[in-house]
Coordinates of C-alpha atoms in Angstrom, one line a residue:
Chain A
M1 CA 54.9 -41.8 20.0
T2 CA 54.2 -38.3 18.8
A3 CA 52.4 -36.0 21.3
V4 CA 49.2 -34.7 19.8
V5 CA 48.6 -32.5 22.9
S6 CA 51.4 -30.9 24.8
L7 CA 50.8 -28.6 27.8
R8 CA 53.8 -26.7 29.3
N9 CA 53.6 -24.8 32.5
V10 CA 50.0 -24.0 31.9
A11 CA 48.3 -21.8 34.4
K12 CA 44.8 -20.4 34.3
S13 CA 43.1 -18.0 36.6
Y14 CA 39.7 -16.3 36.5
L15 CA 38.4 -13.2 37.9
R16 CA 35.3 -14.0 40.0
G17 CA 33.9 -10.6 41.0
K18 CA 36.9 -8.9 42.5
Q19 CA 38.7 -12.1 43.4
Q20 CA 41.3 -13.8 41.3
V21 CA 40.8 -17.6 41.3
E22 CA 43.7 -19.8 40.4
V23 CA 42.3 -22.9 38.6
L24 CA 45.4 -24.5 37.1
H25 CA 48.9 -24.2 38.3
G26 CA 51.8 -24.9 36.0
V27 CA 50.4 -28.1 34.4
N28 CA 52.6 -30.2 32.2
L29 CA 51.1 -32.9 30.1
D30 CA 51.7 -34.9 26.9
I31 CA 49.0 -36.9 25.2
S32 CA 50.1 -39.2 22.4
A33 CA 48.3 -39.9 19.1
G34 CA 45.8 -42.7 19.5
E35 CA 45.7 -42.4 23.3
F36 CA 42.4 -42.5 25.3
L37 CA 43.0 -40.3 28.3
A38 CA 40.6 -40.1 31.3
L39 CA 40.9 -36.9 33.4
M40 CA 39.5 -37.4 36.8
G41 CA 39.3 -35.4 39.9
P42 CA 36.9 -33.8 42.4
S43 CA 34.7 -30.9 41.5
G44 CA 36.6 -27.7 41.1
S45 CA 39.9 -29.4 40.5
G46 CA 40.2 -27.8 37.0
K47 CA 39.3 -30.8 34.8
T48 CA 36.9 -28.9 32.6
T49 CA 39.2 -25.8 32.5
M50 CA 42.0 -28.1 31.2
L51 CA 39.7 -29.7 28.7
N52 CA 38.6 -26.2 27.5
L53 CA 42.2 -25.2 27.0
I54 CA 43.0 -28.4 25.0
A55 CA 39.9 -27.9 22.9
G56 CA 40.8 -24.2 22.2
L57 CA 37.6 -22.9 23.9
D58 CA 39.6 -20.9 26.3
Q59 CA 43.1 -19.4 26.6
P60 CA 45.6 -20.0 29.4
S61 CA 46.8 -17.2 31.6
S62 CA 50.3 -18.4 31.0
G63 CA 52.2 -21.3 29.6
E64 CA 52.0 -23.1 26.2
V65 CA 49.3 -25.2 24.7
R66 CA 50.3 -27.1 21.6
V67 CA 47.7 -29.3 19.8
A68 CA 48.3 -31.1 16.5
G69 CA 51.6 -29.2 16.2
E70 CA 50.1 -25.7 16.6
R71 CA 50.6 -23.2 19.5
I72 CA 46.9 -22.6 20.0
D73 CA 47.4 -20.3 23.0
R74 CA 48.7 -17.7 20.5
L75 CA 45.7 -17.9 18.1
S76 CA 43.1 -15.1 17.8
R77 CA 39.4 -15.9 18.4
A78 CA 38.7 -16.1 14.7
A79 CA 41.7 -18.4 14.1
L80 CA 40.8 -20.6 17.0
S81 CA 37.2 -21.0 15.5
S82 CA 38.6 -22.3 12.3
W83 CA 41.2 -24.4 14.1
R84 CA 38.5 -26.0 16.2
A85 CA 36.4 -26.8 13.1
Q86 CA 39.4 -28.7 11.7
H87 CA 40.8 -30.5 14.7
I88 CA 38.3 -30.9 17.5
G89 CA 35.2 -33.0 18.0
F90 CA 33.4 -32.1 21.2
V91 CA 31.0 -34.3 23.2
F92 CA 29.1 -32.6 26.0
Q93 CA 27.5 -34.0 29.1
F94 CA 24.0 -32.9 28.1
Y95 CA 24.5 -33.8 24.4
N96 CA 23.7 -30.2 23.4
L97 CA 22.0 -31.1 20.1
L98 CA 20.1 -28.4 18.3
P99 CA 16.5 -29.3 19.2
V100 CA 14.9 -28.0 16.0
L101 CA 17.1 -30.1 13.7
T102 CA 16.9 -33.8 13.0
A103 CA 19.7 -36.2 14.0
E104 CA 21.0 -36.0 10.4
A105 CA 20.9 -32.2 10.3
N106 CA 22.6 -32.1 13.7
V107 CA 25.4 -34.3 12.6
E108 CA 25.8 -32.3 9.4
V109 CA 26.4 -29.0 11.2
P110 CA 30.2 -29.2 11.5
L111 CA 30.3 -30.1 7.8
L112 CA 28.6 -26.8 6.9
L113 CA 32.0 -25.2 7.6
T114 CA 33.7 -27.3 5.0
S115 CA 33.7 -27.0 1.2
L116 CA 32.0 -30.4 0.8
S117 CA 29.1 -30.7 -1.6
S118 CA 25.6 -31.5 -0.3
K119 CA 25.9 -35.0 -1.6
E120 CA 29.3 -35.6 0.1
R121 CA 28.0 -34.1 3.3
S122 CA 25.0 -36.4 3.3
K123 CA 27.3 -39.5 2.6
R124 CA 29.5 -38.6 5.6
V125 CA 26.5 -38.0 7.8
Q126 CA 25.2 -41.5 7.0
T127 CA 28.6 -43.0 7.7
A128 CA 28.9 -41.3 11.0
L129 CA 25.4 -42.3 12.1
Q130 CA 26.1 -45.9 11.0
L131 CA 29.3 -45.8 13.1
V132 CA 27.3 -45.0 16.2
G133 CA 24.5 -47.5 15.3
L134 CA 21.8 -44.9 14.6
A135 CA 21.5 -45.1 10.8
D136 CA 17.8 -45.7 11.1
R137 CA 17.1 -42.7 13.4
G138 CA 18.4 -40.0 11.2
K139 CA 15.1 -38.3 10.6
H140 CA 14.2 -38.1 14.3
K141 CA 14.5 -34.9 16.3
P142 CA 16.4 -35.0 19.6
N143 CA 13.2 -35.1 21.7
E144 CA 12.2 -38.3 19.9
L145 CA 15.4 -40.1 21.0
S146 CA 16.5 -41.5 24.4
G147 CA 19.4 -39.9 26.3
G148 CA 21.8 -42.6 25.1
Q149 CA 20.7 -42.2 21.5
Q150 CA 21.1 -38.4 21.8
Q151 CA 24.6 -38.9 23.1
R152 CA 25.4 -41.2 20.1
V153 CA 24.2 -38.5 17.8
A154 CA 26.4 -36.1 19.6
I155 CA 29.4 -38.5 19.1
A156 CA 28.5 -38.8 15.4
R157 CA 28.5 -35.0 15.2
A158 CA 31.9 -34.9 16.9
L159 CA 33.3 -37.5 14.5
V160 CA 31.8 -36.5 11.2
A161 CA 34.5 -34.0 10.2
D162 CA 37.2 -36.5 11.1
P163 CA 38.9 -34.3 13.8
T164 CA 42.4 -34.9 15.2
L165 CA 41.1 -35.0 18.8
L166 CA 37.8 -36.1 20.4
V167 CA 37.2 -34.1 23.5
C168 CA 34.5 -35.4 25.9
D169 CA 33.2 -33.6 28.9
E170 CA 31.4 -36.0 31.3
P171 CA 29.9 -37.9 28.3
T172 CA 28.0 -40.3 30.6
G173 CA 27.2 -37.8 33.3
D174 CA 23.5 -37.6 32.3
L175 CA 23.0 -41.3 31.4
D176 CA 21.8 -44.4 33.2
R177 CA 24.3 -47.2 33.9
R178 CA 23.4 -49.2 30.8
S179 CA 23.5 -46.3 28.4
A180 CA 26.7 -45.1 30.0
E181 CA 28.3 -48.5 29.4
E182 CA 27.1 -48.4 25.7
I183 CA 28.6 -45.0 25.2
M184 CA 31.9 -45.9 26.8
S185 CA 32.1 -49.0 24.7
L186 CA 31.5 -47.0 21.6
L187 CA 34.2 -44.5 22.6
Q188 CA 36.6 -47.3 23.3
A189 CA 35.8 -48.9 20.0
L190 CA 36.4 -45.6 18.2
N191 CA 39.7 -45.3 20.0
R192 CA 40.8 -48.9 19.2
T193 CA 39.4 -49.5 15.7
Q194 CA 39.6 -45.9 14.3
G195 CA 42.6 -44.8 16.2
K196 CA 40.9 -41.7 17.5
T197 CA 42.7 -39.8 20.2
I198 CA 40.3 -39.1 23.0
V199 CA 40.5 -36.9 26.0
M200 CA 37.7 -37.4 28.5
V201 CA 36.7 -35.7 31.7
T202 CA 34.8 -37.9 34.0
H203 CA 33.8 -38.4 37.7
D204 CA 32.9 -41.9 37.0
P205 CA 35.6 -44.5 37.8
K206 CA 33.7 -47.1 35.7
A207 CA 33.8 -44.9 32.7
A208 CA 37.5 -44.1 33.3
E209 CA 38.2 -47.9 33.2
H210 CA 37.6 -47.8 29.4
A211 CA 40.4 -45.3 28.9
S212 CA 44.0 -46.3 28.2
R213 CA 45.4 -43.8 30.7
E214 CA 43.9 -42.1 33.8
L215 CA 45.1 -38.8 35.2
H216 CA 44.0 -37.1 38.3
L217 CA 43.8 -33.4 39.0
D218 CA 43.6 -32.0 42.4
K219 CA 43.4 -28.2 43.2
G220 CA 44.7 -27.4 39.7
R221 CA 47.7 -29.7 39.7
L222 CA 48.2 -33.1 38.1
V223 CA 48.6 -35.7 40.8
D224 CA 51.7 -37.9 40.6
E225 CA 50.1 -41.3 39.7
A226 CA 52.6 -43.4 41.8
A227 CA 52.1 -41.1 44.8
R228 CA 48.4 -41.3 44.4
R229 CA 48.3 -45.1 44.3
A230 CA 50.6 -45.2 47.3
A231 CA 48.3 -42.9 49.2
Chain B
M1 CA 22.5 -21.6 0.8
K2 CA 23.9 -24.5 2.9
Y3 CA 23.0 -22.6 6.1
F4 CA 19.4 -22.2 5.0
G5 CA 18.2 -25.2 7.1
L6 CA 19.9 -23.9 10.2
I7 CA 18.4 -20.4 9.8
W8 CA 15.0 -21.7 8.9
A9 CA 14.9 -24.1 11.8
G10 CA 16.0 -21.2 14.1
L11 CA 13.3 -19.0 12.8
W12 CA 10.6 -21.6 13.6
R13 CA 12.0 -22.6 16.9
K14 CA 9.0 -21.1 18.7
R15 CA 6.3 -21.5 16.0
A16 CA 3.5 -19.5 17.7
R17 CA 5.8 -16.6 18.6
T18 CA 7.1 -16.4 15.0
I19 CA 3.6 -16.6 13.5
F20 CA 2.3 -13.8 15.8
T21 CA 5.4 -11.6 15.1
M22 CA 5.0 -12.3 11.4
A23 CA 1.3 -11.5 11.5
S24 CA 2.1 -8.1 13.2
I25 CA 4.7 -7.3 10.5
V26 CA 2.2 -8.4 7.7
V27 CA -0.5 -6.1 9.1
A28 CA 2.0 -3.2 9.5
F29 CA 3.3 -3.5 5.9
L30 CA -0.3 -3.9 4.6
L31 CA -1.1 -0.6 6.3
F32 CA 2.2 0.9 5.0
G33 CA 1.4 -0.3 1.5
L34 CA -2.1 1.0 1.5
L35 CA -1.4 4.3 3.1
Q36 CA 1.7 5.1 1.2
G37 CA 0.1 3.8 -2.0
L38 CA -2.9 6.1 -1.3
N39 CA -0.6 9.0 -0.7
Q40 CA 1.4 8.3 -3.8
G41 CA -1.9 7.7 -5.6
F42 CA -3.1 11.2 -4.7
N43 CA 0.3 12.6 -5.7
T44 CA 0.3 10.7 -9.0
V45 CA -3.3 11.8 -9.8
V46 CA -2.4 15.4 -9.1
T47 CA 0.9 15.2 -11.0
N48 CA -0.7 13.5 -14.0
L49 CA -3.5 16.0 -14.2
N50 CA -3.5 17.9 -17.4
V51 CA -1.5 21.1 -17.5
D52 CA -3.2 22.4 -20.7
R53 CA -6.4 23.0 -18.8
L54 CA -7.2 26.0 -16.6
Y55 CA -10.0 26.5 -14.2
V56 CA -11.5 30.0 -13.7
S57 CA -13.7 30.5 -10.6
A58 CA -14.9 33.5 -8.5
K59 CA -11.9 34.8 -6.5
T60 CA -13.9 34.9 -3.3
N61 CA -15.4 31.4 -3.5
M62 CA -16.3 29.0 -6.2
T63 CA -20.0 28.9 -5.1
D64 CA -20.4 32.7 -5.7
G65 CA -20.3 32.0 -9.4
L66 CA -19.3 34.1 -12.4
P67 CA -21.4 35.7 -15.1
I68 CA -22.0 33.6 -18.2
S69 CA -20.9 36.6 -20.3
Y70 CA -17.2 36.1 -19.3
S71 CA -17.0 33.2 -21.8
A72 CA -16.4 35.3 -24.9
R73 CA -13.8 37.5 -23.2
I74 CA -11.8 34.5 -21.9
K75 CA -11.9 32.9 -25.3
A76 CA -10.4 36.1 -26.8
V77 CA -7.3 35.7 -24.6
P78 CA -4.3 34.8 -26.9
G79 CA -3.3 31.1 -26.5
V80 CA -6.8 29.9 -25.4
K81 CA -8.1 27.0 -27.6
A82 CA -11.6 26.4 -26.2
V83 CA -13.8 27.5 -23.3
S84 CA -16.6 25.6 -21.7
H85 CA -18.1 25.9 -18.2
W86 CA -19.7 24.0 -15.4
T87 CA -22.5 25.0 -13.2
Y88 CA -23.0 22.7 -10.3
F89 CA -26.5 21.2 -10.5
G90 CA -26.3 18.9 -7.4
G91 CA -28.7 16.2 -8.7
Y92 CA -30.0 13.0 -7.4
F93 CA -32.0 10.1 -8.9
R94 CA -35.3 9.2 -7.1
D95 CA -33.8 9.6 -3.7
A96 CA -31.4 12.2 -2.2
K97 CA -29.1 9.3 -1.2
N98 CA -28.5 8.5 -4.9
A99 CA -26.4 11.6 -5.6
I100 CA -25.4 12.3 -9.1
P101 CA -22.5 14.6 -10.0
A102 CA -24.5 16.7 -12.5
F103 CA -23.4 19.9 -14.2
A104 CA -24.9 22.3 -16.7
T105 CA -22.4 22.9 -19.5
D106 CA -21.8 23.7 -23.1
A107 CA -21.0 20.2 -24.3
Q108 CA -19.3 20.8 -27.6
P109 CA -16.3 22.8 -26.2
L110 CA -16.4 20.7 -23.0
F111 CA -15.2 17.6 -25.0
Q112 CA -12.6 19.8 -26.7
V113 CA -11.2 20.9 -23.3
Y114 CA -11.5 17.3 -21.9
H115 CA -10.1 15.7 -25.0
E116 CA -9.3 12.5 -23.1
M117 CA -13.0 11.8 -22.6
K118 CA -14.3 9.5 -25.3
I119 CA -17.7 10.3 -26.9
K120 CA -19.2 9.4 -30.3
P121 CA -19.7 12.6 -32.5
E122 CA -23.4 11.7 -33.1
Y123 CA -24.0 11.9 -29.3
L124 CA -22.5 15.4 -29.2
E125 CA -24.7 16.4 -32.2
A126 CA -27.8 15.0 -30.5
M127 CA -27.0 17.0 -27.4
Q128 CA -26.8 20.2 -29.6
R129 CA -30.2 19.4 -31.1
T130 CA -32.0 18.3 -27.9
R131 CA -32.6 21.2 -25.5
T132 CA -33.6 18.7 -22.6
G133 CA -30.8 16.4 -23.6
A134 CA -28.3 14.9 -21.2
L135 CA -24.9 13.1 -21.7
V136 CA -24.2 10.4 -19.1
G137 CA -21.0 8.6 -18.1
E138 CA -21.1 5.0 -19.1
A139 CA -20.5 3.8 -15.5
L140 CA -23.4 6.0 -14.3
A141 CA -25.7 4.8 -17.1
K142 CA -24.8 1.2 -16.2
K143 CA -25.5 1.8 -12.5
Y144 CA -29.1 2.9 -13.1
G145 CA -29.7 0.9 -16.2
W146 CA -30.2 4.0 -18.4
K147 CA -30.1 3.8 -22.2
V148 CA -30.0 6.4 -24.9
G149 CA -33.5 7.5 -25.5
D150 CA -34.6 7.1 -21.9
R151 CA -36.3 10.1 -20.1
V152 CA -35.1 10.4 -16.6
P153 CA -36.2 12.5 -13.6
I154 CA -33.3 14.2 -11.8
G155 CA -34.0 16.0 -8.5
T156 CA -32.0 18.9 -7.2
S157 CA -32.0 20.5 -3.8
I158 CA -30.6 23.8 -5.2
W159 CA -32.3 24.7 -8.4
T160 CA -36.1 24.8 -8.7
T161 CA -37.8 25.1 -12.1
K162 CA -39.8 28.1 -13.1
Q163 CA -42.8 25.8 -12.4
G164 CA -41.7 25.5 -8.8
S165 CA -40.6 21.8 -9.1
S166 CA -37.4 20.5 -7.8
T167 CA -37.4 17.6 -10.3
W168 CA -36.1 18.1 -13.8
M169 CA -36.8 15.8 -16.7
F170 CA -33.9 14.9 -19.1
D171 CA -33.6 12.9 -22.3
I172 CA -30.5 10.8 -22.4
V173 CA -29.0 11.4 -25.8
G174 CA -25.6 9.8 -25.4
T175 CA -23.0 8.2 -23.1
F176 CA -19.2 8.9 -22.7
D177 CA -16.2 7.2 -21.2
T178 CA -14.6 8.8 -18.1
S179 CA -12.5 5.8 -17.1
S180 CA -9.2 7.7 -17.5
Y181 CA -10.4 10.1 -14.6
G182 CA -11.6 7.5 -12.0
G183 CA -14.9 7.5 -10.3
G184 CA -15.2 11.0 -8.9
F185 CA -15.4 12.8 -12.3
P186 CA -18.6 14.6 -13.2
S187 CA -20.6 12.2 -15.3
F188 CA -24.0 13.9 -16.0
Y189 CA -24.2 16.9 -18.2
L190 CA -27.2 19.0 -19.1
N191 CA -27.4 21.9 -21.6
Q192 CA -26.6 25.3 -20.1
E193 CA -29.2 26.9 -22.3
Y194 CA -32.0 24.6 -20.9
F195 CA -30.8 25.2 -17.4
K196 CA -30.8 29.0 -18.0
E197 CA -34.4 28.9 -19.4
N198 CA -35.9 26.5 -17.0
S199 CA -34.3 27.6 -13.7
A200 CA -36.3 29.9 -11.4
F201 CA -33.1 31.8 -10.5
G202 CA -29.4 32.0 -11.1
G203 CA -29.6 30.5 -14.6
D204 CA -26.8 32.7 -15.9
I205 CA -24.4 31.7 -13.2
V206 CA -21.2 29.7 -14.0
H207 CA -19.2 28.0 -11.2
Y208 CA -16.1 27.1 -13.3
Y209 CA -14.9 28.2 -16.7
L210 CA -12.9 25.4 -18.2
V211 CA -10.2 26.7 -20.4
G212 CA -8.3 24.6 -22.9
I213 CA -4.9 26.2 -23.9
K214 CA -2.6 25.6 -26.8
D215 CA 0.7 25.6 -25.0
P216 CA 1.0 24.2 -21.4
H217 CA 4.1 26.3 -20.9
Q218 CA 1.9 29.4 -21.2
A219 CA -0.4 28.3 -18.4
T220 CA 0.9 30.8 -15.8
Q221 CA 0.9 33.7 -18.2
I222 CA -2.6 33.0 -19.6
S223 CA -3.9 32.6 -16.0
K224 CA -2.6 36.0 -15.1
Q225 CA -4.0 37.5 -18.3
I226 CA -7.5 36.1 -17.5
D227 CA -7.4 37.3 -13.9
A228 CA -6.2 40.7 -15.1
L229 CA -9.2 41.0 -17.5
F230 CA -11.6 40.9 -14.6
A231 CA -9.5 42.6 -11.9
N232 CA -11.4 45.3 -9.9
S233 CA -14.7 44.1 -11.3
T234 CA -17.7 42.9 -9.3
Y235 CA -16.8 39.4 -10.1
E236 CA -13.0 39.0 -9.9
T237 CA -11.6 35.7 -11.0
R238 CA -9.0 33.2 -9.8
T239 CA -7.5 31.0 -12.5
Q240 CA -5.6 27.8 -11.6
T241 CA -4.2 24.8 -13.4
E242 CA -6.0 21.5 -12.9
S243 CA -3.2 20.2 -10.6
A244 CA -3.2 23.4 -8.5
L245 CA -7.0 23.1 -8.1
A246 CA -6.8 19.4 -7.2
Q247 CA -4.0 20.1 -4.6
M248 CA -6.2 22.9 -3.1
Q249 CA -9.1 20.5 -2.9
L250 CA -7.0 17.8 -1.3
K251 CA -5.7 20.2 1.2
Q252 CA -9.2 20.6 2.4
L253 CA -8.9 17.0 3.5
G254 CA -5.9 17.8 5.6
D255 CA -2.2 17.3 5.0
I256 CA -2.4 13.7 3.7
N257 CA 1.3 13.4 3.5
F258 CA 1.8 14.3 7.2
I259 CA -1.1 12.0 8.4
V260 CA 0.1 9.0 6.4
N261 CA 3.7 9.5 7.5
A262 CA 2.7 9.9 11.1
I263 CA 0.6 6.8 11.2
V264 CA 3.1 4.7 9.3
G265 CA 5.9 6.0 11.5
A266 CA 4.1 5.2 14.7
V267 CA 3.3 1.7 13.5
L268 CA 6.8 0.9 12.4
F269 CA 8.3 2.3 15.6
T270 CA 6.1 0.0 17.6
L271 CA 7.0 -2.8 15.3
L272 CA 10.7 -2.2 15.8
F273 CA 10.4 -2.9 19.5
L274 CA 8.2 -5.9 18.9
T275 CA 10.6 -7.5 16.4
A276 CA 13.7 -6.6 18.4
N277 CA 12.1 -8.1 21.5
T278 CA 11.3 -11.3 19.6
M279 CA 14.8 -11.6 18.3
M280 CA 16.4 -10.8 21.6
Q281 CA 14.2 -13.4 23.4
S282 CA 15.0 -16.0 20.7
V283 CA 18.8 -15.4 21.0
R284 CA 18.6 -15.4 24.8
E285 CA 16.8 -18.8 24.7
R286 CA 19.4 -20.2 22.3
T287 CA 22.5 -19.1 24.2
P288 CA 23.7 -22.7 24.8
E289 CA 22.9 -23.6 21.2
L290 CA 24.9 -20.6 19.8
A291 CA 27.7 -21.6 22.2
V292 CA 27.6 -25.1 20.7
L293 CA 27.8 -23.7 17.2
K294 CA 30.9 -21.7 18.2
T295 CA 32.4 -24.8 19.9
L296 CA 32.0 -26.6 16.6
G297 CA 33.9 -23.9 14.8
F298 CA 31.4 -21.2 13.8
S299 CA 33.2 -17.9 14.0
D300 CA 31.9 -14.9 15.8
G301 CA 31.1 -13.2 12.5
K302 CA 29.3 -16.3 11.2
V303 CA 27.1 -16.5 14.2
L304 CA 26.3 -12.7 13.9
T305 CA 25.5 -13.2 10.3
L306 CA 23.2 -16.2 11.0
V307 CA 21.2 -14.2 13.6
L308 CA 21.0 -11.2 11.3
I309 CA 19.8 -13.3 8.3
E310 CA 17.2 -14.8 10.6
A311 CA 15.9 -11.3 11.5
L312 CA 16.0 -10.5 7.8
A313 CA 14.0 -13.6 6.8
L314 CA 11.4 -12.8 9.5
C315 CA 11.0 -9.1 8.5
V316 CA 11.4 -9.4 4.7
L317 CA 9.1 -12.5 4.3
A318 CA 6.3 -10.9 6.4
A319 CA 6.8 -7.5 4.7
A320 CA 6.6 -9.1 1.3
V321 CA 3.3 -10.7 2.2
G322 CA 1.9 -7.4 3.6
L323 CA 3.0 -5.5 0.5
A324 CA 1.6 -8.2 -1.8
L325 CA -1.8 -7.9 0.0
A326 CA -1.7 -4.1 -0.3
T327 CA -0.9 -4.4 -4.0
F328 CA -3.8 -6.9 -4.4
A329 CA -6.1 -4.4 -2.6
F330 CA -4.9 -1.6 -4.9
N331 CA -5.7 -3.6 -8.0
S332 CA -9.2 -4.3 -6.8
G333 CA -12.3 -2.8 -8.4
A334 CA -13.1 -0.7 -5.4
M335 CA -9.8 1.2 -5.5
R336 CA -9.9 1.5 -9.3
A337 CA -13.3 3.2 -8.9
I338 CA -11.6 5.9 -6.9
F339 CA -8.3 6.3 -8.7
G340 CA -9.1 5.1 -12.2
D341 CA -6.5 3.0 -13.9
F342 CA -4.1 3.2 -11.0
R343 CA -1.6 0.5 -9.9
M344 CA 0.6 0.2 -6.7
P345 CA 3.5 2.6 -7.4
L346 CA 6.9 0.9 -7.7
I347 CA 8.3 3.5 -5.3
V348 CA 6.0 2.3 -2.5
M349 CA 7.2 -1.3 -3.1
T350 CA 10.9 -0.1 -3.1
M351 CA 10.2 2.0 0.1
G352 CA 8.6 -1.0 1.7
A353 CA 11.5 -3.3 0.9
G354 CA 13.9 -0.7 2.2
T355 CA 11.9 -0.2 5.4
A356 CA 11.8 -4.0 5.9
L357 CA 15.5 -4.3 5.5
L358 CA 16.1 -1.4 7.9
L359 CA 13.7 -2.9 10.4
A360 CA 15.5 -6.2 10.2
L361 CA 18.9 -4.6 10.6
V362 CA 17.9 -2.4 13.5
S363 CA 15.9 -5.1 15.3
G364 CA 18.4 -7.9 14.5
L365 CA 21.7 -6.1 15.2
P366 CA 21.5 -6.0 19.1
P367 CA 20.7 -9.7 19.5
A368 CA 23.2 -10.6 16.7
W369 CA 25.9 -8.6 18.4
R370 CA 25.1 -10.3 21.7
A371 CA 25.4 -13.6 20.0
R372 CA 28.7 -12.5 18.4
Q373 CA 30.1 -11.5 21.8
L374 CA 29.1 -14.7 23.5
N375 CA 31.9 -16.4 25.5
I376 CA 31.7 -20.1 24.9
V377 CA 32.9 -21.2 28.3
D378 CA 30.5 -18.9 30.2
A379 CA 27.6 -19.8 27.9
L380 CA 28.2 -23.5 28.2
A381 CA 28.4 -23.2 32.0
G382 CA 25.1 -21.3 32.0
R383 CA 26.8 -18.1 33.3

C-alpha cells in the first residue's frame, strides 16, 4: 500500500530557556492510506510533537517529513497553511470549537478557505453533521452541547473539507467512558466506511483498540513492537 | 463577505465590552462632529461673508463712534455704491432679559448694502414716511407676536429720551427676512433721524458706517482711501471687510481652532488607548481560537486581516453613528438659529471617516500583529 505519511530520521529539539531538549530522535515511520494508527506512550514521550510534525503544525529539526507525496518539512509558513487547509483535518482533545459560532458555522470554517459557493458550503456542512449524527443540532452553540456532541462537531469540522489525513490529539481525553466509546466508534466507522486515514494520539488503551495499528513512543523513539510485547 | 460571520461573531464575543467601547467611540465622534462642525461652521460663515461690504468704525474703539457727517465724504469715494450706518441702540422689550438687537439707521441705503435681506418696497417707503417707524425681522416679530401697525415700547439702558425716559415708542411699519444671516443678525431698525431728535445725548453718533462697493476686488484700495480721508483727524477710522470684522469678533472668543483641536485631540488620544486595550484583550482571550484557525489553514496574513477588519468594524461603525448624531444635531432648529441655513460640512464627515480609519489601524495593528505572529504549537499548549 502507498504510504500517505513517511517520516525519515526525524529529530526534533526545543529550546526551553537555555536548555536544548531533544524530543524526537531519528524517527522512521510509514503510514499507509486507509490506516488507523494509534500513537501511544507516556507523557513527554513525543507523541504530540510527532503528531504536530505530521500535521504540518511544526517543523522538524532534521530529517524528512513527507505527507500526501509532499516534503512538508521544506514548506514555508504560508505554504504550510494552505497545505494544511487541503490535506489535514484536526481533532483536539478539548474540541476547540469557536464558542461564538453555531455548530454549523463551526463546521463551515475550513470551507471558508475554499472557493465553494455559500450554497455548496451549506450542503457540505449538513452532510458532515449528518455523518456525525448531529444534523438536528446545527443551530446550537458549543455551550449548548454535551462534551461528546462538541467532539462530534469537531470531527465534522475536521472532515468537511475532505482532507487526506485525519489527525486526532487525545480525542477522548476529555470525555466520559460512554461518550469516548461513541467517538471512537465514529472514528472507526469513518476509517472503515469512508476509508479515512487517521493518526491518533492517545493514552487510553481502550481507545487504541479501535485502531488498526498501535505504535508506542518512549523518550522520543518508536519502540520495537515485538520487543515491547516480549517485555 | 464569506468571513463576515466570523468577524461579526468575534466582535460580539464579549457583548458588554463591545457595547461600552462602541459607546465611547460614538460619544467621541459625536463630540468630534459637533466641535469640528462648529469650527468649520464659523470658518464657512466668515468665508461666505460678503466681500462687497466694508465696515468703517472709530480707529480707537467701535464704541467711541464717528460723526454722522462722515457719510457724505465716504459716499464720494470712487467705487462706493451706497452708504448706510448703524448706531447701537441696545434695546429690550418689557424686561431687560428680552434683549433686542436694535440699531438706528438710514433704512433705504441699508437694504442696498445688505442686498440679500428681503423686504417689500412698500415697507421701506413706510419707514421713510414714518418718523417713529421701525422695521423688524420676521423671526423677532413672530417671537413677540408683533404685526405691522403695532406700537411697541422698547427700553434702552443707554439712550434716554429728551423727556428723560428710557422707553421709546416705535410703530412697526414693516418686516424683513434675515434668514440668510442666521440668528445673530440685527433685526430691529429705527430711523436715525428720530433717534437724533429724540435722544438726550449722542444723537449724531454712528458706530459703524456700512459701505457697499461696486467691485469686491477694490475692497483693500477703497478701505485705504476711506481711512486716508480721516487720517490725523479727531475721529480717525478703521475700515474692514465683513469677513475681517467677523474674524476679529471671533478672536475675542479665543482661538476656536486651537480649542477645538486640543479637545478633539485629547479625546481621540484617550480613545486610542481604550480601543487598543479592548482589541488587545480580545485577541489575548482568543489566543487558542486564533491558533485553531491557523491549524485549520488560515494563513498568518489572513488572521492579521481578520483582526484588523474587526477593529475597523468596531471603530467605523461607532464613528458613523457618532457622526450621524452630530449631523442630526447640526440640522436641528437650534443650530440653524445660530448659523442660518448651515449643514454639516462634507469635510468634517471626511475627516471623521479618516480619523476612524486611522484609529482602527493604530489600535488594531498591535493585536493583529500579535495574532499574526502566534505560534500554533505554543498557543495550543497554552504557552
